[in-house]
Coordinates of C-alpha atoms in Angstrom, one line a residue:
Chain A
M1 CA 0.0 0.0 0.0
S2 CA 1.1 3.5 -0.7
A3 CA 0.7 6.4 1.7
T4 CA -0.2 8.6 -1.3
V5 CA -3.9 8.9 -2.0
K6 CA -4.7 10.3 -5.4
K7 CA -8.0 11.0 -7.2
F8 CA -8.4 8.3 -9.8
L9 CA -10.9 8.7 -12.6
Y10 CA -11.6 5.7 -14.8
L11 CA -13.1 7.2 -18.0
N12 CA -15.2 4.7 -19.9
R13 CA -16.1 5.8 -23.4
K14 CA -16.9 2.7 -25.4
A15 CA -19.8 0.3 -25.8
P16 CA -19.5 -2.9 -23.7
Y17 CA -19.2 -5.3 -26.6
G18 CA -17.6 -5.2 -30.0
T19 CA -14.3 -4.3 -28.4
I20 CA -12.7 -5.5 -25.2
Y21 CA -12.0 -2.0 -23.8
A22 CA -14.9 -2.0 -21.4
W23 CA -14.3 -5.4 -19.8
E24 CA -10.5 -4.8 -19.5
S25 CA -11.2 -1.4 -18.0
L26 CA -13.4 -3.1 -15.3
E27 CA -10.5 -5.4 -14.6
V28 CA -8.3 -2.5 -13.8
V29 CA -10.9 -1.0 -11.5
L30 CA -11.3 -4.2 -9.6
I31 CA -7.5 -4.7 -9.2
G32 CA -7.0 -1.0 -8.5
A33 CA -9.6 -1.2 -5.6
A34 CA -6.9 -2.9 -3.5
F35 CA -4.7 0.3 -3.6
D36 CA -6.9 2.4 -1.4
Q37 CA -7.1 5.4 -3.7
D38 CA -9.9 7.9 -4.1
V39 CA -11.7 6.2 -7.1
S40 CA -14.4 7.5 -9.4
L41 CA -15.8 6.0 -12.6
A42 CA -17.1 8.1 -15.4
F43 CA -19.3 6.9 -18.3
V44 CA -19.5 9.1 -21.4
D45 CA -20.3 8.7 -25.1
D46 CA -21.1 5.1 -25.9
G47 CA -19.6 4.1 -22.5
V48 CA -23.1 4.8 -21.0
Y49 CA -24.2 1.5 -22.7
Q50 CA -21.9 -0.4 -20.3
L51 CA -24.4 0.3 -17.5
T52 CA -27.6 -0.6 -19.2
K53 CA -29.7 -3.2 -17.5
G54 CA -31.0 -6.4 -19.1
Q55 CA -27.9 -7.1 -21.2
E56 CA -28.2 -10.4 -23.0
T57 CA -25.0 -11.6 -24.8
A58 CA -25.8 -15.2 -25.7
G59 CA -26.5 -14.2 -29.3
I60 CA -23.0 -12.8 -29.8
G61 CA -21.3 -15.6 -27.8
M62 CA -19.5 -13.1 -25.5
K63 CA -19.3 -13.2 -21.7
N64 CA -22.0 -11.0 -20.1
F65 CA -19.9 -9.1 -17.6
S66 CA -22.6 -6.5 -16.7
P67 CA -23.4 -8.1 -13.4
T68 CA -19.9 -7.2 -12.2
Y69 CA -20.9 -3.5 -12.1
A70 CA -23.3 -4.4 -9.2
A71 CA -20.3 -5.7 -7.2
L72 CA -18.4 -2.4 -7.4
G73 CA -20.0 -1.2 -4.1
D74 CA -18.4 -4.2 -2.4
Y75 CA -15.0 -3.0 -3.7
E76 CA -15.7 0.4 -2.2
V77 CA -16.1 1.9 -5.6
T78 CA -19.1 4.1 -4.8
K79 CA -18.8 7.1 -7.1
I80 CA -20.1 6.5 -10.6
F81 CA -20.8 9.5 -12.8
V82 CA -22.9 9.2 -15.9
E83 CA -23.0 12.1 -18.4
Q84 CA -26.5 13.2 -18.9
E85 CA -26.0 14.5 -22.5
S86 CA -24.5 11.1 -23.6
L87 CA -27.5 9.3 -22.3
Q88 CA -29.9 11.7 -24.0
E89 CA -28.1 11.6 -27.3
R90 CA -28.7 7.8 -27.3
G91 CA -32.3 8.0 -26.2
L92 CA -31.5 6.6 -22.8
S93 CA -32.4 7.7 -19.3
L94 CA -31.4 6.7 -15.8
D95 CA -34.2 4.1 -15.8
D96 CA -32.4 2.2 -18.6
L97 CA -29.4 1.7 -16.4
Q98 CA -28.7 -0.8 -13.6
H99 CA -29.6 0.5 -10.2
L100 CA -26.2 0.5 -8.6
V101 CA -25.9 1.0 -4.8
W102 CA -23.4 0.8 -2.0
E103 CA -23.8 0.2 1.7
D104 CA -22.7 3.1 4.0
E105 CA -21.2 1.4 7.1
D106 CA -21.1 4.8 8.9
E107 CA -24.9 5.0 8.6
D108 CA -25.8 1.4 9.7
Y109 CA -25.2 0.0 6.2
A110 CA -27.8 2.2 4.6
E111 CA -28.1 1.6 0.9
K112 CA -27.1 4.6 -1.2
D113 CA -27.1 5.2 -4.9
S114 CA -23.7 4.9 -6.6
I115 CA -24.7 6.6 -9.9
A116 CA -24.9 10.3 -10.2
L117 CA -26.0 12.0 -13.4
V118 CA -23.8 15.0 -14.3
S119 CA -23.8 17.5 -17.1
R120 CA -21.1 17.6 -19.7
A121 CA -19.7 20.7 -18.0
E122 CA -19.6 18.9 -14.6
M123 CA -17.9 16.0 -16.3
A124 CA -15.2 18.3 -17.6
A125 CA -14.7 19.7 -14.0
L126 CA -14.5 16.1 -12.7
M127 CA -11.7 15.3 -15.1
D128 CA -9.9 18.6 -14.3
E129 CA -9.9 17.9 -10.6
S130 CA -8.7 14.3 -10.9
D131 CA -5.0 13.4 -10.4
V132 CA -5.1 10.4 -12.7
V133 CA -7.4 9.8 -15.6
F134 CA -7.4 6.3 -17.1
S135 CA -9.0 6.5 -20.5
F136 CA -10.7 3.4 -21.9
Chain B
M1 CA 8.7 15.2 -14.3
K2 CA 8.0 11.6 -13.6
F3 CA 5.9 9.9 -16.3
A4 CA 4.0 6.6 -16.5
I5 CA 3.0 5.5 -20.0
Q6 CA 0.1 3.3 -20.9
I7 CA -0.2 1.8 -24.4
N8 CA -3.6 0.3 -25.4
E9 CA -3.1 -0.5 -29.1
G10 CA -1.1 -3.0 -31.1
P11 CA 1.9 -2.0 -33.3
Y12 CA 1.5 -1.3 -37.1
Q13 CA -2.3 -1.4 -36.7
H14 CA -2.5 1.9 -34.9
Q15 CA -0.6 5.2 -34.5
A16 CA -0.9 5.1 -30.7
S17 CA 2.0 2.6 -30.5
D18 CA 4.3 4.9 -32.5
S19 CA 3.2 8.0 -30.7
A20 CA 3.8 6.4 -27.3
Y21 CA 7.3 5.5 -28.4
F22 CA 8.2 9.0 -29.7
F23 CA 6.7 10.6 -26.6
T24 CA 8.6 8.3 -24.3
K25 CA 11.9 8.8 -26.2
A26 CA 11.5 12.6 -26.2
A27 CA 10.7 12.7 -22.5
L28 CA 13.8 10.6 -21.7
E29 CA 16.0 12.7 -23.9
K30 CA 14.7 15.9 -22.2
G31 CA 15.9 14.4 -18.9
H32 CA 12.5 13.3 -17.6
E33 CA 12.0 10.1 -15.7
V34 CA 9.7 7.3 -17.1
F35 CA 8.7 5.2 -14.1
R36 CA 7.2 2.4 -16.2
V37 CA 5.7 1.7 -19.6
F38 CA 2.6 -0.5 -19.3
F39 CA 1.2 -2.4 -22.3
Y40 CA -2.5 -3.2 -22.1
H41 CA -5.3 -4.4 -24.4
D42 CA -3.8 -5.1 -27.8
G43 CA -0.8 -3.0 -26.7
V44 CA 0.7 -6.3 -25.4
D45 CA 1.5 -7.2 -29.0
N46 CA 4.2 -4.5 -28.9
A47 CA 6.3 -7.0 -26.9
S48 CA 6.4 -10.0 -29.3
R49 CA 10.0 -11.0 -30.1
L50 CA 8.7 -12.9 -33.2
T51 CA 7.6 -9.6 -34.8
T52 CA 9.2 -9.5 -38.3
P53 CA 8.3 -6.4 -40.3
P54 CA 9.6 -5.9 -43.8
Q55 CA 13.2 -4.7 -43.8
D56 CA 12.4 -1.2 -45.1
D57 CA 9.9 -0.5 -42.2
R58 CA 10.5 0.4 -38.6
N59 CA 10.8 -2.5 -36.1
V60 CA 8.5 -1.4 -33.3
V61 CA 9.5 -4.1 -30.9
E62 CA 13.2 -3.8 -31.3
R63 CA 12.9 0.0 -31.1
W64 CA 11.3 -0.3 -27.7
A65 CA 13.9 -2.8 -26.6
A66 CA 16.7 -0.5 -27.6
L67 CA 15.2 2.4 -25.7
A68 CA 14.7 0.2 -22.7
E69 CA 18.3 -0.9 -22.9
Q70 CA 19.6 2.7 -23.1
Y71 CA 17.5 4.1 -20.3
E72 CA 16.9 1.0 -18.2
L73 CA 13.2 1.3 -18.8
D74 CA 10.7 -0.9 -17.0
M75 CA 8.4 -2.3 -19.7
V76 CA 5.5 -4.3 -18.3
V77 CA 3.0 -6.4 -20.3
C78 CA -0.3 -7.1 -18.6
V79 CA -0.6 -10.8 -17.9
A80 CA -4.4 -11.1 -18.3
A81 CA -4.4 -9.2 -21.5
A82 CA -1.3 -11.2 -22.7
Q83 CA -2.9 -14.6 -22.0
R84 CA -6.0 -13.7 -23.9
R85 CA -3.9 -12.8 -26.9
G86 CA -1.3 -15.6 -26.9
M87 CA 1.6 -13.6 -25.5
V88 CA 3.7 -15.9 -23.4
D89 CA 6.9 -15.8 -21.5
E90 CA 8.7 -18.8 -20.1
G91 CA 6.9 -18.9 -16.7
E92 CA 3.5 -18.6 -18.3
A93 CA 4.3 -21.2 -20.9
K94 CA 5.2 -23.7 -18.1
R95 CA 2.2 -22.8 -16.1
N96 CA -0.2 -23.2 -19.0
G97 CA 1.4 -26.1 -20.8
K98 CA 2.3 -24.1 -23.9
D99 CA 5.2 -25.2 -26.1
A100 CA 6.5 -21.8 -27.1
T101 CA 7.2 -18.3 -25.8
N102 CA 7.1 -15.0 -27.6
I103 CA 7.7 -12.2 -25.1
H104 CA 10.9 -10.2 -25.9
P105 CA 13.4 -10.5 -23.0
R106 CA 13.4 -6.7 -22.5
F107 CA 9.8 -6.8 -21.5
R108 CA 8.3 -8.5 -18.4
I109 CA 4.9 -9.9 -17.8
S110 CA 3.1 -8.8 -14.6
G111 CA -0.3 -7.8 -13.2
L112 CA -2.5 -4.8 -13.5
G113 CA -1.4 -3.7 -10.1
Q114 CA 1.8 -2.5 -11.8
L115 CA -0.3 -0.1 -13.8
V116 CA -2.1 1.3 -10.8
E117 CA 1.2 1.6 -8.9
A118 CA 2.7 3.4 -11.8
A119 CA -0.2 5.9 -11.8
I120 CA 0.3 6.5 -8.1
Q121 CA 4.0 6.9 -8.3
A122 CA 4.2 9.1 -11.4
D123 CA 3.4 12.8 -11.7
R124 CA 1.5 12.1 -15.0
L125 CA 0.0 9.0 -16.5
V126 CA -0.1 9.4 -20.3
V127 CA -2.5 7.0 -22.1
F128 CA -2.1 6.2 -25.7
G129 CA -5.0 4.6 -27.6
D130 CA -8.4 5.1 -29.1

């Protein structure tokens, strides 16, 4: 473990299937969780499709890794930012996404939403204030 | 400045691999430190010692190897990404019952923790890819 705590932002920009970027990004997030850093995930552009609910991949013969996002709370990854404009441009809303939650042990394990919708301008600010931006 | 470099694309297919090389080389020549170069996604293919481009083209793998030799660069290939794509060193070959290896000896295979550690240790993580 390092004494340094940096603000890590994992920027997810691509659709979940068709390329392996989304799945291999999630692998970094899961491994990175062990490093006790200040972690945020961002979903922009086609990356918002990664969080859609009801994914069914049998037809394309690829592993459906979408249930893994629901486990992020257990990895203490609790800050997930979705860009509102990216959703809208694709005809999606928050209701189309998985309901991701985490348990706040400081408040008797109350369930809290992990996903926050942010505007494009807020997303830019989020990137600006991060120490490390992983782009996938 | 202390840099960490992440390369997400394969050689020849994509400019990112070349751009990463020239960026790394320029940074080192200017006296900056490069803490680690990490090869991920198809970027792992930059480490194949079997790569044989036509003689009148650049040799991306040997070029990285020469830079690593000169500056004692730490060049790490992600093990999970490598295994998916058939990139194997001696240890992996033994463990997985493979009859050949193809990782160039200047590169080493390790885990994603090496990428996260590099991002923590470096002043800047520079990602090359789509």
